Short mmCIF file of C-alpha atoms and ligand atoms in Angstrom, two decimals:
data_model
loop_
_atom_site.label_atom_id
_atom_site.label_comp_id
_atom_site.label_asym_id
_atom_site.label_seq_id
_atom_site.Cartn_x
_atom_site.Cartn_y
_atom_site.Cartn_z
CA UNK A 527 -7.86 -22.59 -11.56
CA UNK A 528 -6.04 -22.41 -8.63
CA UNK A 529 -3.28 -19.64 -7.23
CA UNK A 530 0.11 -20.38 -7.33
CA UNK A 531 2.63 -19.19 -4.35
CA UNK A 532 6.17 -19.26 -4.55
CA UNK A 533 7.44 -18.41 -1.43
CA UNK A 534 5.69 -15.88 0.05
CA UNK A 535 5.34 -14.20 -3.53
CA UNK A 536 1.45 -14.88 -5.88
CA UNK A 537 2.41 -16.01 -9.47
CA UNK A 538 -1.23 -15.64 -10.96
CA UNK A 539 -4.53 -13.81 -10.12
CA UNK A 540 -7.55 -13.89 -11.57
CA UNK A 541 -9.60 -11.17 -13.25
CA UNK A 542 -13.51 -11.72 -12.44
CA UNK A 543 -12.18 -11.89 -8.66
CA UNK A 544 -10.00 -8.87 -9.05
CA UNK A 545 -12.99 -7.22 -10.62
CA UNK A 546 -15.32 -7.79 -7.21
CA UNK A 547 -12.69 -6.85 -5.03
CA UNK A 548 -12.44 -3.23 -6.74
CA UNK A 549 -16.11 -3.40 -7.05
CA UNK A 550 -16.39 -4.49 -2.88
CA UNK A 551 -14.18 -1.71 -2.05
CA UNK A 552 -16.20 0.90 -4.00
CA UNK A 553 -19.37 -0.31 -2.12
CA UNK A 554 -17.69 0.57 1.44
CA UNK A 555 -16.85 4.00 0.51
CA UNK A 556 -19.75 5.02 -0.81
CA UNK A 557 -22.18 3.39 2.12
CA UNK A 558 -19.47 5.18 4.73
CA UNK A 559 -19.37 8.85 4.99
CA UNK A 560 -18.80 11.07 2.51
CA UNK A 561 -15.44 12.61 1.83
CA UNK A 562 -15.51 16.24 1.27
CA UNK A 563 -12.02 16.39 -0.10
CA UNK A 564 -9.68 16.74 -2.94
CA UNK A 565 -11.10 16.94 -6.18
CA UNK A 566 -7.49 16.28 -8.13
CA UNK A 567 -5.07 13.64 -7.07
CA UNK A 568 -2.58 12.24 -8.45
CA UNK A 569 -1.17 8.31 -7.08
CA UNK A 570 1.79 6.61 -7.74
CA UNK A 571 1.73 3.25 -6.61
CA UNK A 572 -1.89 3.20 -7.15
CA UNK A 573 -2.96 -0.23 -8.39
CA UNK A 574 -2.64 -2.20 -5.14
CA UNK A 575 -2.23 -2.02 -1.31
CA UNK A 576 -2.81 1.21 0.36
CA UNK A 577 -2.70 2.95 -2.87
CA UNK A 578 -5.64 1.60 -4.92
CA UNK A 579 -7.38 2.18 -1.36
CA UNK A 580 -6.86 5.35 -1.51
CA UNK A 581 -7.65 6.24 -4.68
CA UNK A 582 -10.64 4.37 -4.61
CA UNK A 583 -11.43 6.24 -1.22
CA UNK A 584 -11.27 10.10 -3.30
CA UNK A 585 -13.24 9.03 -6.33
CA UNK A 586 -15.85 6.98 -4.88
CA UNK A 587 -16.01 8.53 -1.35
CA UNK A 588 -15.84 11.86 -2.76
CA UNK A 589 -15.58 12.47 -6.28
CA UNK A 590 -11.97 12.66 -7.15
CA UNK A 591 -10.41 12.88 -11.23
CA UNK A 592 -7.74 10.61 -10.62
CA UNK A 593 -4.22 9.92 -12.38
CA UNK A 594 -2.76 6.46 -10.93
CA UNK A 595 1.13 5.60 -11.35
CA UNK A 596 2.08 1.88 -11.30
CA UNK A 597 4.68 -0.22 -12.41
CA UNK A 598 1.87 -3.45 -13.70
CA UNK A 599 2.20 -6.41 -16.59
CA UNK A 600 -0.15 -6.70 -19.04
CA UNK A 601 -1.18 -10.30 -20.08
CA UNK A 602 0.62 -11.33 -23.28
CA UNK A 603 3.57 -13.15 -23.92
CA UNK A 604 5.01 -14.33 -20.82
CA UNK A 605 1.83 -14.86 -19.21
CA UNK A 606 -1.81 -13.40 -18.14
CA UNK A 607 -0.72 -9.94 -16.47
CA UNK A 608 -0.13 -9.10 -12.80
CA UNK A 609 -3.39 -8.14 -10.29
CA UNK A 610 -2.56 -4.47 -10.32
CA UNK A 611 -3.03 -4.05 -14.31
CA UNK A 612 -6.91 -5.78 -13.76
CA UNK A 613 -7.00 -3.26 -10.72
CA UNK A 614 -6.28 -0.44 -12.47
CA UNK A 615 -8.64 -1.26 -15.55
CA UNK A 616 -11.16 -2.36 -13.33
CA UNK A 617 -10.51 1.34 -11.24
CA UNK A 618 -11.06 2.87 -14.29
CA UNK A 619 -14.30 1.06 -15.92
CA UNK A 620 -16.00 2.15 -12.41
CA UNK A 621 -14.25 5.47 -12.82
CA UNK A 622 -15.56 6.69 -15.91
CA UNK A 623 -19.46 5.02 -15.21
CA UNK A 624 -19.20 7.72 -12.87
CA UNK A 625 -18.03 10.45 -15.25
CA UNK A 626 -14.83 10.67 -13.50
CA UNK A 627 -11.50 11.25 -15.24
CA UNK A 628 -9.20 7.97 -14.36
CA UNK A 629 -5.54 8.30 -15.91
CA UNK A 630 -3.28 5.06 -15.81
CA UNK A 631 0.67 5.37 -16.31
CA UNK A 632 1.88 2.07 -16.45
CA UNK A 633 5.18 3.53 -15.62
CA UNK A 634 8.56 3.74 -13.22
CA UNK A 635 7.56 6.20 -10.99
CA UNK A 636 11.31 6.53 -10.26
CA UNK A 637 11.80 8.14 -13.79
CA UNK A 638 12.20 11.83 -14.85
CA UNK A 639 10.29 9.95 -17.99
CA UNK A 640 7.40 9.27 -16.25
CA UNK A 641 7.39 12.29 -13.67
CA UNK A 642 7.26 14.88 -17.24
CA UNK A 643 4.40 12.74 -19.14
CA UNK A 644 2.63 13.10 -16.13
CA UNK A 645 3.18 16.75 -15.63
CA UNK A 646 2.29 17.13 -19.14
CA UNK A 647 -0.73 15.36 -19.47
CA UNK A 648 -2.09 17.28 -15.76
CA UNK A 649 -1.43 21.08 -17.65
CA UNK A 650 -3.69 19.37 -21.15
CA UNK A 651 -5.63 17.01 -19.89
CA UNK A 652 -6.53 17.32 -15.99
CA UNK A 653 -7.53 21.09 -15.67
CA UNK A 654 -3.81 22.14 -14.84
CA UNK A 655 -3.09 21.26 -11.25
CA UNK A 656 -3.65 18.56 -8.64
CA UNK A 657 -4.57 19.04 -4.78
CA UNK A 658 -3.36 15.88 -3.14
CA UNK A 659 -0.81 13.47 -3.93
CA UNK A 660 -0.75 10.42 -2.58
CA UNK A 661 2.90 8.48 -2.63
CA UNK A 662 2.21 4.60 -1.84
CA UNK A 663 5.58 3.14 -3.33
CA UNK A 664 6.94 -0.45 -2.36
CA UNK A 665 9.90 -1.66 -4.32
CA UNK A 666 13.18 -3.77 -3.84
CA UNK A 667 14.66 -1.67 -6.62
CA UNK A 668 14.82 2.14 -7.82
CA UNK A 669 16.74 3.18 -10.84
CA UNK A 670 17.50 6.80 -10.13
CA UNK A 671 17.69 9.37 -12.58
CA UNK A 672 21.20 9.44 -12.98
CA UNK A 673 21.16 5.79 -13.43
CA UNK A 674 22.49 4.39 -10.75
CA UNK A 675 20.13 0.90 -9.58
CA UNK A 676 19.81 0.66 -6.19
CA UNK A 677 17.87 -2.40 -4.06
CA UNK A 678 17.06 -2.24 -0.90
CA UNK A 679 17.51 -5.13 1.51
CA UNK A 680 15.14 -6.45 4.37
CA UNK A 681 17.53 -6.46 7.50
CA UNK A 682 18.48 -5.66 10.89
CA UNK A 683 21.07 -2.82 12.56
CA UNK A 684 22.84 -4.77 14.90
CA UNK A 685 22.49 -8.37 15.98
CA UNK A 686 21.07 -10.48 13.31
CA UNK A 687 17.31 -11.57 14.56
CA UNK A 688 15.73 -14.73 14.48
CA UNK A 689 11.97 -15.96 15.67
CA UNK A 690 8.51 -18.28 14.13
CA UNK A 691 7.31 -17.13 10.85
CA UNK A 692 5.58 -19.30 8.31
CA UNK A 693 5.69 -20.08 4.80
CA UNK A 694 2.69 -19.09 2.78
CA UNK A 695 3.85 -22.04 -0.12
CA UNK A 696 3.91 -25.10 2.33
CA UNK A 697 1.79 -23.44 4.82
CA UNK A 698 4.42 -24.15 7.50
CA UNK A 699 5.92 -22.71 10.46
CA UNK A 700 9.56 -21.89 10.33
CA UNK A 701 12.19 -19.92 11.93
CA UNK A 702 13.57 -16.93 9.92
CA UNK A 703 16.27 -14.63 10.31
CA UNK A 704 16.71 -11.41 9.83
CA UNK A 705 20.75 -10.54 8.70
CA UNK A 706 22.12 -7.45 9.81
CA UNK A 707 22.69 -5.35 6.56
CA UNK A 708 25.96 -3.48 6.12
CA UNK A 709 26.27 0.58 6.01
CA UNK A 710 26.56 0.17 2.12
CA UNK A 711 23.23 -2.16 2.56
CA UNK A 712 21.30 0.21 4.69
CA UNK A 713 22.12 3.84 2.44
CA UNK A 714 20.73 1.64 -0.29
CA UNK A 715 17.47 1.03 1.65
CA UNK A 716 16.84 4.54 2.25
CA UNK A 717 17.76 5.60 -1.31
CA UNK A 718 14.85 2.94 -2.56
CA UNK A 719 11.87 3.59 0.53
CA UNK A 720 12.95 6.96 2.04
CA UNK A 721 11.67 10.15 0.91
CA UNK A 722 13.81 10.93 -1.53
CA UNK A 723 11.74 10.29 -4.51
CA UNK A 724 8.59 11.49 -2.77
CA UNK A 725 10.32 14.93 -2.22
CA UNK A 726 11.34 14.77 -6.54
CA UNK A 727 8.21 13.96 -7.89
CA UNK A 728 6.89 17.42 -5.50
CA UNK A 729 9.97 19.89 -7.10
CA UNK A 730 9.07 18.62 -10.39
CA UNK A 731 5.67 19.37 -9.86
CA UNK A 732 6.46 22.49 -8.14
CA UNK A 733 8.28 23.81 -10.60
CA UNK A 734 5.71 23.03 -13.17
CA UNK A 735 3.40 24.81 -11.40
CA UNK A 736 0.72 22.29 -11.17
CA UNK A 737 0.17 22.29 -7.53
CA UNK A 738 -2.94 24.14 -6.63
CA UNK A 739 -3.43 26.37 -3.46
CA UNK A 740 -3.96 24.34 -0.54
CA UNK A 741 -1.97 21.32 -2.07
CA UNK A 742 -1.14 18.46 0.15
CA UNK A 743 0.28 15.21 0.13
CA UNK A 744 0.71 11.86 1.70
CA UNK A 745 3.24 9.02 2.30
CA UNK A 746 2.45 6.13 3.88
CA UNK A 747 4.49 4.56 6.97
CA UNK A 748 4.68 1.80 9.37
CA UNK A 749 6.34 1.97 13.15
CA UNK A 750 4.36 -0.84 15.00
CA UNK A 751 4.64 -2.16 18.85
CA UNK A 752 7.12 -2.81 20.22
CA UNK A 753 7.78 -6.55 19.55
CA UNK A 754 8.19 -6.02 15.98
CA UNK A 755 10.91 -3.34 15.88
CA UNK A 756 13.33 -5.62 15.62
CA UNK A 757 12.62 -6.72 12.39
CA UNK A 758 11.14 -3.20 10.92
CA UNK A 759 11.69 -0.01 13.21
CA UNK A 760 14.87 -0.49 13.93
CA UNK A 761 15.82 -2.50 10.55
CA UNK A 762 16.86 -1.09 7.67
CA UNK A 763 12.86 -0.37 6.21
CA UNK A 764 12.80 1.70 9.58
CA UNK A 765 15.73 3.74 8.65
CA UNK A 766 13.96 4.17 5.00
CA UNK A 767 10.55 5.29 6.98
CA UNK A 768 12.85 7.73 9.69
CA UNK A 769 14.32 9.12 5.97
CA UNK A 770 10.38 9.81 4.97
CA UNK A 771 9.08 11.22 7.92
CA UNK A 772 12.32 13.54 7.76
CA UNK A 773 11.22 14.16 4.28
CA UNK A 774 7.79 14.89 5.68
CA UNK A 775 8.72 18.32 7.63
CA UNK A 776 11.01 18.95 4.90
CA UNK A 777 8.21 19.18 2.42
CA UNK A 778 5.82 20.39 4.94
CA UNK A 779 7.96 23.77 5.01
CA UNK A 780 8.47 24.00 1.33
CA UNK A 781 5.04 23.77 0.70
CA UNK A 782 4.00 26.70 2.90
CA UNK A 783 4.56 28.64 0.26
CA UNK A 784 1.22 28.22 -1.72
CA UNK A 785 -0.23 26.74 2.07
CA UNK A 786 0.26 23.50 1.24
CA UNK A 787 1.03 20.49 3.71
CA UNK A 788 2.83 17.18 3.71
CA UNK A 789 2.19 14.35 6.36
CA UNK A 790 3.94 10.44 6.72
CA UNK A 791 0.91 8.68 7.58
CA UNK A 792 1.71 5.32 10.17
CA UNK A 793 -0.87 2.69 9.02
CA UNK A 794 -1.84 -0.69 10.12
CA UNK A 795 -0.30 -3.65 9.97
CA UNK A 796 -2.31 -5.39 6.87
CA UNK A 797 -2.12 -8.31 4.20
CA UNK A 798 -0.79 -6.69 0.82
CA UNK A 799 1.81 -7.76 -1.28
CA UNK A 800 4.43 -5.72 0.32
CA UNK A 801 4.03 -6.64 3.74
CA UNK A 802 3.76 -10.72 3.11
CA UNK A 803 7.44 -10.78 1.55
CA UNK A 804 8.95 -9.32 5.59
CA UNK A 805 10.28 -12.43 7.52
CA UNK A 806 8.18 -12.92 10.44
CA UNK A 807 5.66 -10.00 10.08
CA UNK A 808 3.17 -12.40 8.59
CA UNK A 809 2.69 -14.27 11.54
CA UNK A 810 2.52 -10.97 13.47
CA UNK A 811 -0.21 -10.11 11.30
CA UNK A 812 -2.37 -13.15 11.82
CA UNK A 813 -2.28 -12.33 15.44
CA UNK A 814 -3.19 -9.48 15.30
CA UNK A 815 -6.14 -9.82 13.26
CA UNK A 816 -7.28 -12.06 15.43
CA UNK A 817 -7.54 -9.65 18.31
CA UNK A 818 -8.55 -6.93 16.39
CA UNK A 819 -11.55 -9.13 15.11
CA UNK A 820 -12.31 -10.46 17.96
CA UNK A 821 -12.66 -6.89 19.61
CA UNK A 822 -14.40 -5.95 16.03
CA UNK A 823 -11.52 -3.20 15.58
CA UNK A 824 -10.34 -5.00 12.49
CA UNK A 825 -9.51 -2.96 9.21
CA UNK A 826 -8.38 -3.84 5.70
CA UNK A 827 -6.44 -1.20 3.29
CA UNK A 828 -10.01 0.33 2.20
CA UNK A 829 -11.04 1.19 5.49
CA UNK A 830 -7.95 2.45 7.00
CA UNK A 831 -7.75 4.90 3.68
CA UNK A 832 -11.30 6.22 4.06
CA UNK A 833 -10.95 7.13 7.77
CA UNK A 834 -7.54 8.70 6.49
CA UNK A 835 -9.37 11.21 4.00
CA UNK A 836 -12.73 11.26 5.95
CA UNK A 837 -11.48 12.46 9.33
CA UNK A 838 -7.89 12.68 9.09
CA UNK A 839 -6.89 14.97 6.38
CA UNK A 840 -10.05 16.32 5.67
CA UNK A 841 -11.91 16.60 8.69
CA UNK A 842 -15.34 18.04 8.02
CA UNK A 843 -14.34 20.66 10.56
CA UNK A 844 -10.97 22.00 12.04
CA UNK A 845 -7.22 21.09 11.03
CA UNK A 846 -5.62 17.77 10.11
CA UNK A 847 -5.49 15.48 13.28
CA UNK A 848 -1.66 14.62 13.88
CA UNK A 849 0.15 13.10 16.99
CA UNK A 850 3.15 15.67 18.33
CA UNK A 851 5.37 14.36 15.49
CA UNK A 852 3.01 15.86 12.97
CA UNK A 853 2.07 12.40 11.69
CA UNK A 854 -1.47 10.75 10.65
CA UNK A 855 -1.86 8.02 12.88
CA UNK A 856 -3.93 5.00 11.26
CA UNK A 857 -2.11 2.54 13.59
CA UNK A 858 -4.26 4.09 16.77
CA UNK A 859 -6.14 0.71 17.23
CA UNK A 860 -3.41 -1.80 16.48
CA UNK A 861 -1.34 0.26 18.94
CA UNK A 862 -3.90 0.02 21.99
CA UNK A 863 -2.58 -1.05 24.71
CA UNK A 864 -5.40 -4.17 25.44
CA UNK A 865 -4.98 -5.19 21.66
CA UNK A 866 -0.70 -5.50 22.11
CA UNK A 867 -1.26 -7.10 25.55
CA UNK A 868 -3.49 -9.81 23.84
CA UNK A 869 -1.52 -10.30 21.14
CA UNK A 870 1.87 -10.63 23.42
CA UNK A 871 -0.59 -13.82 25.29
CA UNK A 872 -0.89 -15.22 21.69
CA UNK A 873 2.57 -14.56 20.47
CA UNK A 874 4.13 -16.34 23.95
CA UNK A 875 1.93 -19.58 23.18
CA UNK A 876 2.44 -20.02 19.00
CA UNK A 877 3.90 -23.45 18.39
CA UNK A 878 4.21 -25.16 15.33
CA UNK A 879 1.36 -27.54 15.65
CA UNK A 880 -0.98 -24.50 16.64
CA UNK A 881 0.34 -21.49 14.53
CA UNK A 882 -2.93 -21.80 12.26
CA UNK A 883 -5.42 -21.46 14.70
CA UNK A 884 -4.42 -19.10 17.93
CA UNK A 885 -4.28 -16.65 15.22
CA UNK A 886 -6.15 -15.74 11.76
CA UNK A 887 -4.20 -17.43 9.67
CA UNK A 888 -7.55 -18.50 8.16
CA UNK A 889 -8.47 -14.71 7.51
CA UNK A 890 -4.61 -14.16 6.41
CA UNK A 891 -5.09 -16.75 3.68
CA UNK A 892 -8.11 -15.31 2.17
CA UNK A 893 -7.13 -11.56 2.30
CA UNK A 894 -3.62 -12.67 0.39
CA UNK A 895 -5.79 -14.55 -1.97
CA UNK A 896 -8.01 -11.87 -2.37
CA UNK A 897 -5.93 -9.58 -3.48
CA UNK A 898 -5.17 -11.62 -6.28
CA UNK A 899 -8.74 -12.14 -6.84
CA UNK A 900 -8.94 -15.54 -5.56
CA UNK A 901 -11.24 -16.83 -2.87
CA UNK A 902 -13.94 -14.23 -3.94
CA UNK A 903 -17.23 -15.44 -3.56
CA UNK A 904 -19.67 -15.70 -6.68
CA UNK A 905 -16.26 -16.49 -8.79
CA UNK A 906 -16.56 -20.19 -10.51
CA UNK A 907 -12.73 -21.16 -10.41
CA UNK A 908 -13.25 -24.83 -11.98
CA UNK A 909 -12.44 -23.09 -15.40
CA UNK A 910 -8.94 -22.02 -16.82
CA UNK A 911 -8.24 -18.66 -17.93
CA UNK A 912 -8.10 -18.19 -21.88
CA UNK A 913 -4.88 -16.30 -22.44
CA UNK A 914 -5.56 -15.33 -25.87
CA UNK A 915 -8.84 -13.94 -24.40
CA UNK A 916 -7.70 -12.04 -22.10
CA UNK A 917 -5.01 -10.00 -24.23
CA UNK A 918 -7.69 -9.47 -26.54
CA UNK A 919 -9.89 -8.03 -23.63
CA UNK A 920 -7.48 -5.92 -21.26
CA UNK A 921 -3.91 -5.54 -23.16
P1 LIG B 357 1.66 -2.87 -2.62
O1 LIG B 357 2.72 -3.81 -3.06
O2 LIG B 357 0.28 -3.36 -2.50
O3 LIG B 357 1.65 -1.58 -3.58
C1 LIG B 357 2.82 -1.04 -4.12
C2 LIG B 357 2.50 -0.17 -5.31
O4 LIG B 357 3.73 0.39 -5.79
C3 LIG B 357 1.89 -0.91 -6.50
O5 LIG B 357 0.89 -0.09 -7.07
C4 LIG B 357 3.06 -1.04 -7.48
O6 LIG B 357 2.66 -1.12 -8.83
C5 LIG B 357 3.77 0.25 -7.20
N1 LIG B 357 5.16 0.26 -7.64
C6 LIG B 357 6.20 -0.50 -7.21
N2 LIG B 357 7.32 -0.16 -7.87
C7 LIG B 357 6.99 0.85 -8.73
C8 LIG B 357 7.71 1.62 -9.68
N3 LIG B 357 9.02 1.45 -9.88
N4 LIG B 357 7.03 2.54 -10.39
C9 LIG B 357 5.70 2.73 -10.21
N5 LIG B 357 4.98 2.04 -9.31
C10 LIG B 357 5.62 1.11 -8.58
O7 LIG B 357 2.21 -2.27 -1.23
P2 LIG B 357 1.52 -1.55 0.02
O8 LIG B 357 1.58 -2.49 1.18
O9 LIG B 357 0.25 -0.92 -0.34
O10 LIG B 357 2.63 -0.44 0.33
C11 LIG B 357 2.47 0.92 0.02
C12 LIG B 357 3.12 1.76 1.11
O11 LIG B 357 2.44 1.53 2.35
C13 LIG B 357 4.60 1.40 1.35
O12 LIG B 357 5.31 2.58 1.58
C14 LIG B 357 4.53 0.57 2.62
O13 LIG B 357 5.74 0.62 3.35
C15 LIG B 357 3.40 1.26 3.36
N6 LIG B 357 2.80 0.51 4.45
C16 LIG B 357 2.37 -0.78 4.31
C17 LIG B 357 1.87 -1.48 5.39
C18 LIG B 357 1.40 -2.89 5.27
O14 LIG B 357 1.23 -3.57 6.30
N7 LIG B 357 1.13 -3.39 4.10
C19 LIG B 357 1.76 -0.86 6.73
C20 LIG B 357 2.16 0.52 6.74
C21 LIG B 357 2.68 1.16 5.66
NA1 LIG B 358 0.06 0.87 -2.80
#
């Protein structure tokens, strides 16, 4: 069994490998440092990416009850189930070995719906509050409460922006282009990935009363060097992120109230679903690992979200380490100055013919596999999947 890529977009995945990858991550966290940190947390967008990181980080690096919000398919009918559903039962299997709670909602975490059943099952089933929330959203769409859809569109302010990028389904270079999105575009973008439904999901909360003393909470960011604003600082995402840091202080201040904090954390540059669907970051991101590996500074989501809790926002000693914006900043090494200057010498010599090899588009490959649980080691892929097996097993 083999996956299947559309685009830049995985049609399959494949439990046993999904089930080491969850199991791989737990092994970091609990051979690096332990995390003295929230005992309650609550994460929507929590079965992939940064967010299953996470949440893997505060139950296995510390001991965390978790609740996880995702928006997942379950095999059945029109086919075997997305990676995040086998993330989150796999999550959960680990979870409760340790004698952890581990909540799933399978559920639009744009919804008043969803936002109440959760509220509801905290106050009878998770001891009444949570300390941390963790918001790790990505979405083209957001149905908002009123019911109103928007989408959100990857594209530039200003001149529309061309350059290399490469096509994970024929494994070719190409050029791509970024089109400049209209006002009506770009309002729409920050209405799907600002802050907005970050700073509902706390007033619901707040209002329920089910933030402890001490609460915080977390929303996760990109700003990157310089040679990739064009296509996400200063695109439409970038507006989106400017709207979330915004929403940041806003919450920050609201929260003082029971001493509570709220942070936009800037991350690295990594392989996740999201991030392979922007033109021409892709190719950014090979080249980058390759530096960063070469230097041995290289990081994957599980890594980045451990140093977050470990030294971050719950330093052993002292206050949360910020930059003068009052943001975490995960993107420290990717932003060094010798790791952007190397990169710039790669990016100036990628050509078509060598695009695969003056970066890690080797290491690329397996990470995007990966997270579909293909290219695991120990997995025996010669066999097909039985569907009616696997509803039977994780539906
Ligand atoms: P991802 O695609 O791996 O995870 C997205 C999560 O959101 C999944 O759990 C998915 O189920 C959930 N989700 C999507 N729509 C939903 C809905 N309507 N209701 C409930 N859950 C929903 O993405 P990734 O990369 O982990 O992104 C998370 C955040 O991290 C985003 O804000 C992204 O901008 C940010 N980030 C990503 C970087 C990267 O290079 N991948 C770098 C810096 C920040
Ligand atoms: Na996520």
């Amino acid at each position: 069994m083999e996956l299947i890529i559309q685009g830049n977009v995985a049609k399959n995945c494949h439990p046993e490998g999904l089930r080491l990858g969850i199991d791989k991550q737990i092994n970091y966290v609990e051979s690096h440092g332990e995390i003295y940190g929230p005992r309650k947390v609550l994460v929507i967008g929590a079965s992939s990416g940064y967010g299953l990181a996470s949440r893997i980080a505060v139950a296995f690096g510390g001991d965390a009850d978790t609740i996880g919000v995702s928006f997942e398919k379950s095999p059945g009918e029109k086919g075997m189930g997305s990676a995040g559903w086998y993330n989150n039962i796999f999550f959960r299997r680990r979870a409760h070995e340790k004698g952890l709670i581990a909540k799933n909602f399978i559920a639009d975490a744009f919804s008043d719906t969803t936002r109440n059943d959760v509220i509801a099952y905290i106050k009878q089933e998770f001891g009444g509050s949570i300390d941390l929330l963790v918001y790790s959203v990505a979405s083209g769409v957001r149905i908002c409460p009123d019911g109103t859809r928007y989408t959100s569109t990857l594209g530039v302010r200003g001149q529309a922006f061309s350059g290399p990028g490469f096509d994970l389904e024929t494994r070719k270079m190409v050029n791509q282009t970024l089109e400049p999105v209209t006002e009506r575009q770009l309002a729409d973008t920050v209405k799907v990935m600002g802050g907005e439904d970050w700073q509902r999901w706390i007033d619901m909360l707040s209002a329920a009363g089910v933030l402890a003393e001490g609460f915080k909470t977390v929303a996760y960011s990109y700003t990157g060097p310089k040679s990739t604003w064009p296509l996400y600082k200063e695109g439409a995402l970038g507006a989106a992120k400017a709207h979330l840091h915004a929403t940041a202080d806003h919450l920050d201040a609201q929260l003082q109230r029971i001493n509570g904090h709220a942070y936009a954390v800037v991350c690295k540059a990594l392989v996740t679903k999201a991030s392979a669907f922007i033109p021409m970051f892709p190719l950014y991101i090979t080249l980058l690992y390759k530096v960063m590996k070469q230097k041995r500074l290289h990081e994957t989501c599980i890594e980045q979200m451990h140093r977050l809790m470990l030294n971050h926002l719950y330093p052993p000693m002292g206050n949360v380490i910020t930059d003068d914006e009052r943001r975490i900043r995960l993107d420290d090494f990717e932003l060094r100055p010798d790791v952007q200057q190397a990169v710039e010498l790669l990016r100036k010599r990628v050509t078509t013919e060598n695009f695969k090899t003056i970066g890690d588009f080797a290491g690329y490959l397996t990470e995007f596999y990966a997270l579909n649980g293909f290219s695991m080691p120990d997995v025996d892929y010669s066999s097909e999947l039985d569907l009616r097996q696997l509803v039977k097993e994780y539906s």
